[in-house]
Short mmCIF file of C-alpha atoms and ligand atoms in Angstrom, two decimals:
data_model
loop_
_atom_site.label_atom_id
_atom_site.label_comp_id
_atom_site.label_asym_id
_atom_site.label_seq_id
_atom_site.Cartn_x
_atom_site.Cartn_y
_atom_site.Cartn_z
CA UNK A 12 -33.27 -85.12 -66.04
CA UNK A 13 -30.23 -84.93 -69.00
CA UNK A 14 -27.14 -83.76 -67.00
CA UNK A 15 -25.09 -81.95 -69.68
CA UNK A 16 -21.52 -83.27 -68.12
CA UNK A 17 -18.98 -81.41 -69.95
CA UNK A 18 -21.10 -78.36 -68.74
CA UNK A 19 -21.21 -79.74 -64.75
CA UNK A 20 -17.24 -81.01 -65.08
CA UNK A 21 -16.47 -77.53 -65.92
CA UNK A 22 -18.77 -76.03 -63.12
CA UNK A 23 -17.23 -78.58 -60.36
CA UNK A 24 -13.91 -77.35 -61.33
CA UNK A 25 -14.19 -73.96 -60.90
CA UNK A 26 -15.93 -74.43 -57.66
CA UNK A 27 -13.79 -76.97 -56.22
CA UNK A 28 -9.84 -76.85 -55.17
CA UNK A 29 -9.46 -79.70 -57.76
CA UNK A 30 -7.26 -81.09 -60.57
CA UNK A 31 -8.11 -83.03 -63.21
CA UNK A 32 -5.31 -85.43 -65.24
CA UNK A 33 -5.62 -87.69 -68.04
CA UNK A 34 -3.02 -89.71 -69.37
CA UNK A 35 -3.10 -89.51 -73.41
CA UNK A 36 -4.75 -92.76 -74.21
CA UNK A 37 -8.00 -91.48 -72.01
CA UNK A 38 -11.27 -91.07 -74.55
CA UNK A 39 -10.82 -87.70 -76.04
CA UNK A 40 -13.54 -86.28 -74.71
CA UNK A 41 -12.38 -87.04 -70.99
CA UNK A 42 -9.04 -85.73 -72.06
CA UNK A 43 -10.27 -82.49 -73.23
CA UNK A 44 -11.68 -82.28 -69.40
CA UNK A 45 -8.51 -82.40 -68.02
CA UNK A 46 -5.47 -79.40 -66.48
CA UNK A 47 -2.99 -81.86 -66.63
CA UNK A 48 -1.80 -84.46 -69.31
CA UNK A 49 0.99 -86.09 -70.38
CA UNK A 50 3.06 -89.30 -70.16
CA UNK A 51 3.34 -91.37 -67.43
CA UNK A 52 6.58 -89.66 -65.58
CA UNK A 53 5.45 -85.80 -66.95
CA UNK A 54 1.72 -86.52 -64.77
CA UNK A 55 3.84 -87.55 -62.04
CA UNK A 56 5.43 -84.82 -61.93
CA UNK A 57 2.88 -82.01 -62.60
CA UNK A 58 0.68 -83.36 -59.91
CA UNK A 59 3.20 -83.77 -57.05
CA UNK A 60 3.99 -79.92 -58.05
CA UNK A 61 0.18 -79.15 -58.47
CA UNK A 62 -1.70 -76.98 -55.57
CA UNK A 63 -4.85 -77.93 -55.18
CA UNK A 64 -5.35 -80.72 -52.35
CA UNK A 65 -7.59 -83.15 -54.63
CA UNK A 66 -6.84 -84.71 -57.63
CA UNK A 67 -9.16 -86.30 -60.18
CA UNK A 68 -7.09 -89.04 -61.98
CA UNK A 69 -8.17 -90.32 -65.15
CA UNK A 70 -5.59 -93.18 -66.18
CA UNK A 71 -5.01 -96.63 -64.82
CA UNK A 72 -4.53 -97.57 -61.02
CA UNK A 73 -0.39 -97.24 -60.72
CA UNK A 74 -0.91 -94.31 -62.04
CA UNK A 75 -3.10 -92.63 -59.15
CA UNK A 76 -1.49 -95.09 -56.78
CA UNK A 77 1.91 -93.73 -57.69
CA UNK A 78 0.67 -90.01 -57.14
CA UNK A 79 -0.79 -90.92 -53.73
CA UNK A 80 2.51 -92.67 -52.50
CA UNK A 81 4.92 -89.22 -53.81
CA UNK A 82 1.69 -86.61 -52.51
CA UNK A 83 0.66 -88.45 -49.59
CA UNK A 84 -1.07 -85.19 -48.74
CA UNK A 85 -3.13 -85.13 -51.62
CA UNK A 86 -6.97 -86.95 -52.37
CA UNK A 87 -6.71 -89.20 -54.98
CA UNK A 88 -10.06 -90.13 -56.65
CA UNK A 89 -10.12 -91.91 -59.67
CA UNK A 90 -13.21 -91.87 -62.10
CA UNK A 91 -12.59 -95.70 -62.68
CA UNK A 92 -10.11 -98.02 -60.33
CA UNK A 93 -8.85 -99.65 -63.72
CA UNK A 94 -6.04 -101.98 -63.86
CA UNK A 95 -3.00 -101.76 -66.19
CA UNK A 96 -3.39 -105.58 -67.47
CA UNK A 97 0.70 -105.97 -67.73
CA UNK A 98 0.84 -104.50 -64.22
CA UNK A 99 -1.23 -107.49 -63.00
CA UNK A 100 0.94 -109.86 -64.43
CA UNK A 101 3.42 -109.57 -61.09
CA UNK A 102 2.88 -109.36 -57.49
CA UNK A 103 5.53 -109.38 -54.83
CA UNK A 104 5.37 -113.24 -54.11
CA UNK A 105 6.12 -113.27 -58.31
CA UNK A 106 9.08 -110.95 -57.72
CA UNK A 107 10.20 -112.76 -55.16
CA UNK A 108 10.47 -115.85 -57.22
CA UNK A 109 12.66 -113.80 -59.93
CA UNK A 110 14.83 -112.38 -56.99
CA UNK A 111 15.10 -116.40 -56.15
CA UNK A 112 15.51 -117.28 -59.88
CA UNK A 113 18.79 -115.12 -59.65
CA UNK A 114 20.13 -116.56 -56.35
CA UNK A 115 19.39 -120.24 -57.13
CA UNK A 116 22.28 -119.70 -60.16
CA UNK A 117 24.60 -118.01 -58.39
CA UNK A 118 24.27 -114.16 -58.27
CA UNK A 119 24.13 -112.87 -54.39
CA UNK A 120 20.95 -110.86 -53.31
CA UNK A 121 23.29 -108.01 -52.50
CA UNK A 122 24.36 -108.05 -56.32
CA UNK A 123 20.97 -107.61 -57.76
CA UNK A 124 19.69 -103.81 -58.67
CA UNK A 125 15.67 -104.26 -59.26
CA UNK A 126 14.52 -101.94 -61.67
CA UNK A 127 10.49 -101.64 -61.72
CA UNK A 128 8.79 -99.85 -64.60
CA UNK A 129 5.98 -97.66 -63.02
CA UNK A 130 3.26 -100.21 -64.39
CA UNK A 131 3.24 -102.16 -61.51
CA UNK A 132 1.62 -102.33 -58.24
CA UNK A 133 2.90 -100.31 -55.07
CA UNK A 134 3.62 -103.35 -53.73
CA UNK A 135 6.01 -104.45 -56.16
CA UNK A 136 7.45 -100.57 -56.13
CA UNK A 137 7.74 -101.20 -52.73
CA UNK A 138 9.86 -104.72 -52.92
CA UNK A 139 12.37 -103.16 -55.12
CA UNK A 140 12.58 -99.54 -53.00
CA UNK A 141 13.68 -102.21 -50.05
CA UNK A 142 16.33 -103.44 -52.05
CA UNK A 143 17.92 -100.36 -53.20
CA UNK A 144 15.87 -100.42 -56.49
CA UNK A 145 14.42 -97.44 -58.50
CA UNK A 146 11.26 -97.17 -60.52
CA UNK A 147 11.60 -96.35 -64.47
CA UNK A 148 9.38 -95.46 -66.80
CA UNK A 149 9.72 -95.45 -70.76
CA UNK A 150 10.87 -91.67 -70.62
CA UNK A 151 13.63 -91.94 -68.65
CA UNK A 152 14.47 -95.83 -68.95
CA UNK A 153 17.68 -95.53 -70.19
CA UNK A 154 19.53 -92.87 -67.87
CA UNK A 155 17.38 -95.14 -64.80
CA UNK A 156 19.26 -98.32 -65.90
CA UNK A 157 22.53 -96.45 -66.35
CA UNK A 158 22.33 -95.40 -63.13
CA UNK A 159 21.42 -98.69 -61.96
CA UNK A 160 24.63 -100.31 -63.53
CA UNK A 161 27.10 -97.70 -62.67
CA UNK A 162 26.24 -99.69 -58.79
CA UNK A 163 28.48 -102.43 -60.86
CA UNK A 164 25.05 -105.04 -59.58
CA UNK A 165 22.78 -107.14 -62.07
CA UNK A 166 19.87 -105.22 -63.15
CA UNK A 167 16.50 -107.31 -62.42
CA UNK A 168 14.06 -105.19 -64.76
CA UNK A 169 10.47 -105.87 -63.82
CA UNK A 170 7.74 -106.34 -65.41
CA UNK A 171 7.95 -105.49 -68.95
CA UNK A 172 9.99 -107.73 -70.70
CA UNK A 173 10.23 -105.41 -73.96
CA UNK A 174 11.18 -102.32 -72.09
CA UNK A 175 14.08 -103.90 -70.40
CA UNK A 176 15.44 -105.76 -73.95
CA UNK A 177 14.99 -102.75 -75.94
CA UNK A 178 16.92 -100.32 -73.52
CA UNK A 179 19.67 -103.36 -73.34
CA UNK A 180 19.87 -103.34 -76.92
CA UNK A 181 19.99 -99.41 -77.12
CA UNK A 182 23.14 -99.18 -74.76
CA UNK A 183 24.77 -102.25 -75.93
CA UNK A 184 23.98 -104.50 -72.82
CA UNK A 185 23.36 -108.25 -72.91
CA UNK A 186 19.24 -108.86 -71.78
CA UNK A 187 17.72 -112.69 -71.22
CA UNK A 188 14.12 -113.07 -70.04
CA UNK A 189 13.22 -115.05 -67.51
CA UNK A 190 11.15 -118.31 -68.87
CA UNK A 191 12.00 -118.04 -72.59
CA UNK A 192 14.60 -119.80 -73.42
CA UNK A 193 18.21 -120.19 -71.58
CA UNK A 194 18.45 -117.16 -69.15
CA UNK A 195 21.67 -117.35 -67.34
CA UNK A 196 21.84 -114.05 -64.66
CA UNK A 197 25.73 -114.52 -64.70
CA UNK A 198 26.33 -114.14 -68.39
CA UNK A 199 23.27 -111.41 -68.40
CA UNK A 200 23.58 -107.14 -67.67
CA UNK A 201 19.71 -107.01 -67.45
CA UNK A 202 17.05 -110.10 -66.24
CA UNK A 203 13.98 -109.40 -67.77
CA UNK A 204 10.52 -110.91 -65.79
CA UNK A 205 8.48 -111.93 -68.85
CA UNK A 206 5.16 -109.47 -68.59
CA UNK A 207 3.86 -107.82 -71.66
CA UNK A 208 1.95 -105.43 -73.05
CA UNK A 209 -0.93 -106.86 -75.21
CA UNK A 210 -1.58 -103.66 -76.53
CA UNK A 211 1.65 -103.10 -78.05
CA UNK A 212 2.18 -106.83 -79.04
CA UNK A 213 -0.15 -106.02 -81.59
CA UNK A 214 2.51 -104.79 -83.44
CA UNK A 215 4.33 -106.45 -85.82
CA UNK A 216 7.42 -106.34 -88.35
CA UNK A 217 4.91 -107.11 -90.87
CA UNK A 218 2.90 -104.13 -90.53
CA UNK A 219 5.93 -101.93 -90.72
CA UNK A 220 7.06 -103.53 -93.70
CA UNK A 221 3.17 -103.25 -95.44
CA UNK A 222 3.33 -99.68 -94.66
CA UNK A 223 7.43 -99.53 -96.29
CA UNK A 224 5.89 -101.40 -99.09
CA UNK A 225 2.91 -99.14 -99.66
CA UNK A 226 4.49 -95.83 -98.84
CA UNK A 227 7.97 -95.76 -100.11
CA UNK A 228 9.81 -93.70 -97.42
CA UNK A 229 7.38 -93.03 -94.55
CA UNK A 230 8.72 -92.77 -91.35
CA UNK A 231 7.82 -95.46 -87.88
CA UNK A 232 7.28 -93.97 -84.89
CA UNK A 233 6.88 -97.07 -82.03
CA UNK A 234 6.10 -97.30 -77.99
CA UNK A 235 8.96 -98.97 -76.26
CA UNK A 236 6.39 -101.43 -75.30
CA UNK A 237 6.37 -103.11 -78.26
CA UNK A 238 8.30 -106.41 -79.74
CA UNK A 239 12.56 -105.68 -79.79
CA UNK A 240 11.70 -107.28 -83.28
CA UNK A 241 9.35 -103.95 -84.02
CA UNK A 242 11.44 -101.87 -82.19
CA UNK A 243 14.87 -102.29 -84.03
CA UNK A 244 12.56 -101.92 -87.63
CA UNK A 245 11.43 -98.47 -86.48
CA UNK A 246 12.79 -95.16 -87.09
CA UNK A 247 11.93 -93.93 -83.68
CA UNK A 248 10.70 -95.20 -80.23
CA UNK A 249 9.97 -93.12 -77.67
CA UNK A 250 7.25 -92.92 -74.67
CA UNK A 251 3.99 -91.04 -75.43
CA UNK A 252 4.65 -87.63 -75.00
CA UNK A 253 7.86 -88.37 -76.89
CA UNK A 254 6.36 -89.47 -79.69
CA UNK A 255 4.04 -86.64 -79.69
CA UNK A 256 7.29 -84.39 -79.90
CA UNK A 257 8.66 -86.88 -82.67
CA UNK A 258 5.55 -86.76 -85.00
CA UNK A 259 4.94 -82.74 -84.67
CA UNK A 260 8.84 -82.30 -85.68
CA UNK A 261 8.03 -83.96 -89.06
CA UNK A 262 7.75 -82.24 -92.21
CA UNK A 263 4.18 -82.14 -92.88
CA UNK A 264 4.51 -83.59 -95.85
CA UNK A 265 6.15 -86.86 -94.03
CA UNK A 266 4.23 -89.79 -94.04
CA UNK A 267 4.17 -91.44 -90.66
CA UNK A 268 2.67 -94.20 -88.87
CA UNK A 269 3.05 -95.13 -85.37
CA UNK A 270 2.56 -98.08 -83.20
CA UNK A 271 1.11 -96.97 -79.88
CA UNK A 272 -2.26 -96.81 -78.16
CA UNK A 273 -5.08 -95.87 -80.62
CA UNK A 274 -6.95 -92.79 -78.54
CA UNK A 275 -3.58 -91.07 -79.09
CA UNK A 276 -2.55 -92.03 -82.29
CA UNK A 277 -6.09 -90.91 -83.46
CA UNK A 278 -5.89 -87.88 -81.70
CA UNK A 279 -2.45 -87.16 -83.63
CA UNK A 280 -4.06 -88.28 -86.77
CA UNK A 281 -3.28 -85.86 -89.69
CA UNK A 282 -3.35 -86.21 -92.95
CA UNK A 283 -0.28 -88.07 -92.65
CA UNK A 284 -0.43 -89.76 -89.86
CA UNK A 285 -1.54 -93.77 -89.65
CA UNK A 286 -1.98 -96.19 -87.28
CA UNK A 287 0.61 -98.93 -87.56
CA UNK A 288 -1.49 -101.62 -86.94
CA UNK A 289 -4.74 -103.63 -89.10
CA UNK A 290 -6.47 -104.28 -85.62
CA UNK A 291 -7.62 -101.35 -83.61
CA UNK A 292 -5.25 -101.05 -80.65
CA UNK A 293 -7.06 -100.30 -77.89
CA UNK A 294 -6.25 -100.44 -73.85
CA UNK A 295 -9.45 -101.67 -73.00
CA UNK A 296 -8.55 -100.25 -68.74
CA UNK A 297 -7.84 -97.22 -70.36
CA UNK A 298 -11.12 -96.68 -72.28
CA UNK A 299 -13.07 -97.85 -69.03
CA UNK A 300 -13.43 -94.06 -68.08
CA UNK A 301 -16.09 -91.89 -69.59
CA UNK A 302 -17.37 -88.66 -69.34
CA UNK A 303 -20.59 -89.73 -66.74
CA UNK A 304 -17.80 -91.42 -64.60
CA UNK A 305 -15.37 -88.02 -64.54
CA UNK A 306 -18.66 -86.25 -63.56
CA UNK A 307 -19.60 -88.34 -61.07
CA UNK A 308 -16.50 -88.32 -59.01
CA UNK A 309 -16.13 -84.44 -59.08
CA UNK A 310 -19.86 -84.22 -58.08
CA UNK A 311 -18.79 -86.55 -54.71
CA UNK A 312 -16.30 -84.21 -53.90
CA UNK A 313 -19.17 -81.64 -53.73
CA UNK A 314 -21.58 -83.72 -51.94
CA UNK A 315 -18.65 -84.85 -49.33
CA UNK A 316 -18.84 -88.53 -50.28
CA UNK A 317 -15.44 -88.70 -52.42
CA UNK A 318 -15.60 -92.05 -54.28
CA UNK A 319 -13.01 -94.60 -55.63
CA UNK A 320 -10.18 -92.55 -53.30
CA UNK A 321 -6.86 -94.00 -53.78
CA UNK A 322 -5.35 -95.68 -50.14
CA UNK A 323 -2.29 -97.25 -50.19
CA UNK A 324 -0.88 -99.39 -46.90
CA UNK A 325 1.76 -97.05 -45.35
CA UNK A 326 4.65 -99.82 -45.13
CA UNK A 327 3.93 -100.25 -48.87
CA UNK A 328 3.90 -96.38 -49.34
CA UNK A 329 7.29 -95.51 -47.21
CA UNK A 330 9.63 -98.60 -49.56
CA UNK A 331 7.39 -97.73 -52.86
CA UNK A 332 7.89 -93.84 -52.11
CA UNK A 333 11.86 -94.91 -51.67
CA UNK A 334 11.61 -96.44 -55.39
CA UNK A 335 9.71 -93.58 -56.79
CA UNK A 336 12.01 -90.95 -55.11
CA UNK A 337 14.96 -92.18 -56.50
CA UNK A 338 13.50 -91.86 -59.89
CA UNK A 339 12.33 -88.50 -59.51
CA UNK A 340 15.48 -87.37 -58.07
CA UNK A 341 17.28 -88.06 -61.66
CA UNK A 342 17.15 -85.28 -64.16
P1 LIG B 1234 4.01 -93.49 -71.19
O1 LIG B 1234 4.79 -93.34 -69.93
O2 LIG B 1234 4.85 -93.47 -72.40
O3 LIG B 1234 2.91 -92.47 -71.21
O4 LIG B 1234 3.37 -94.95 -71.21
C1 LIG B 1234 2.38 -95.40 -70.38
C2 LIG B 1234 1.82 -96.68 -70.86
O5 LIG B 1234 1.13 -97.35 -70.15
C3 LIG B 1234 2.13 -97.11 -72.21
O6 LIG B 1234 1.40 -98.25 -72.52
FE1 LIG B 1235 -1.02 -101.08 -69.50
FE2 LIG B 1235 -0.60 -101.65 -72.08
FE3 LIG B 1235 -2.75 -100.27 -71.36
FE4 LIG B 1235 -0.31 -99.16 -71.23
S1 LIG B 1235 -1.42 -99.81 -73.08
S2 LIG B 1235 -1.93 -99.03 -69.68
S3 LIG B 1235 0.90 -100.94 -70.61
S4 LIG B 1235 -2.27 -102.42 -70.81
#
């Protein structure tokens, strides 16, 4: 038997007390499935506020995990349990060495401020909620970490390396990365744990200046993510939905490319609109989900055998839900 899913997605939802969200670099045609969208902070958001009691996340795992730990009322399925690869480059034990990096040269415990970006693990979340720490993501970055300094404490930013240099070089703030190079925490605002995103490392100052070169005048448009190399060429940076917002306030006669996750950018993609990049940049966690899987999980809630629900370990929960609070509580 052929199922037709977009036809059985749409009769699940109006039959069940469910909400469907995609983040924007979801397949478009699990995208168009979805009630809510938008960036990383914006989905946070909408579903915490959101009424119905079960939510069908399509996105990576901090991303469900995070709406579980501020809606610990709410059923979080999620079509695929996908991993955000820079999330799984630290663990606790990992930012417990960096905490121990900092002491071992002099700065007290009590004088570090952890700052974690939401791609993480709860587990990390929930290391720097213990310690008085806040979560950030690439929205809000920048009134997070002033916040964060205005405690007068070193700033551990965990665990994209990019995001914290870029936001140090946007408010004028000395950055050294932990690993690379000499990183001294006393003569450093911000310590940056060296994780990455390979997605957005895919960008280069090259391809910014091929695109200068071959279109005199067109505008780039880049993901905090990428290189502070990349970054600093650009004419904007911005997090997904604000780049959305950047790109539909250009003339539409603007050439434009932009250097972010390739399901968006192609979804953006008018007539002058490029990709900023000669390799395809695709999250390959992010493509996992497909239409079959979407289906699937809303067709469990029906059958009462909910699939791929997102648990998290309640002393986890209660410090990551401290570091995620504090985050939502700024405007
Ligand atoms: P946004 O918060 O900008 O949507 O970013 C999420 C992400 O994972 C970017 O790679
Ligand atoms: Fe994670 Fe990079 Fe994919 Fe974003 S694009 S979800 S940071 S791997």
């Amino acid at each position: 038997m052929n199922i037709d899913y977009k036809v059985e997605i749409q009769r699940l939802k109006k039959k069940l007390d469910v909400t469907v969200a995609a983040h924007y670099y979801q397949r478009d045609e699990v995208f168009e499935a979805a009630d809510i969208t938008g960036d990383s902070l914006e989905l946070a958001r909408k579903c915490k506020a959101d009424s119905n009691p079960w939510v069908v996340f399509c996105g990576v795992g901090f991303m469900g995990q995070s709406v579980k730990i501020i809606a610990p009322e709410k059923r979080v399925l999620m079509p695929k349990l996908a991993c955000c690869a820079m999330a799984r480059m630290i663990d606790s034990s990992y930012f417990d060495d960096s905490v121990k990096y900092m002491t071992d040269r002099g700065v007290a415990k009590e004088d570090i401020l952890p700052i974690t970006y939401i791609n993480s693990d709860a587990s990390v979340k929930a290391k720097v909620g213990e310690m008085g720490g806040m979560v950030c993501t690439s929205s809000n970055a920048f009134k997070i970490i002033e916040k964060g300094l205005a405690s007068g404490k070193k700033i551990l930013f965990v665990p994209d390396r990019c995001l914290g240099q870029n936001f140090a070089i946007q408010m004028g703030l000395k950055s050294c990365v932990i690993g690379e190079g000499e990183c001294d925490p006393k003569k450093a605002d911000i310590i940056c744990f060296n994780g990455f995103c390979s997605v957005h490392q895919l960008f280069t100052v090259d391809d910014i200046e091929f695109y200068k070169n071959r279109y005199p005048g067109i505008k780039i448009a880049v993901h905090p993510e990428c290189d502070p190399r990349v970054v600093l060429a650009a004419d904007f940076s911005g997090s997904t939905s604000q780049l959305i917002k950047y790109v539909n306030g250009l003339d539409p006669e603007q050439k434009v490319a932009v250097g972010t996750e390739y399901n968006l950018v192609n979804r953006m993609r008018k007539k002058n609109t490029y990709v900023l990049s000669s390799t395809k940049p695709e999250c390959p966690t992010m493509n996992e989900t497909t239409l079959e899987d979407l289906y699937k999980t809303l067709k469990s809630i029906e059958d009462n055998e909910p699939v791929n629900e997102v648990t998290v370990d309640p002393d986890i929960a209660k410090y990551a839900n401290l570091a995620l609070e504090r985050m939502l509580a700024v405007e």
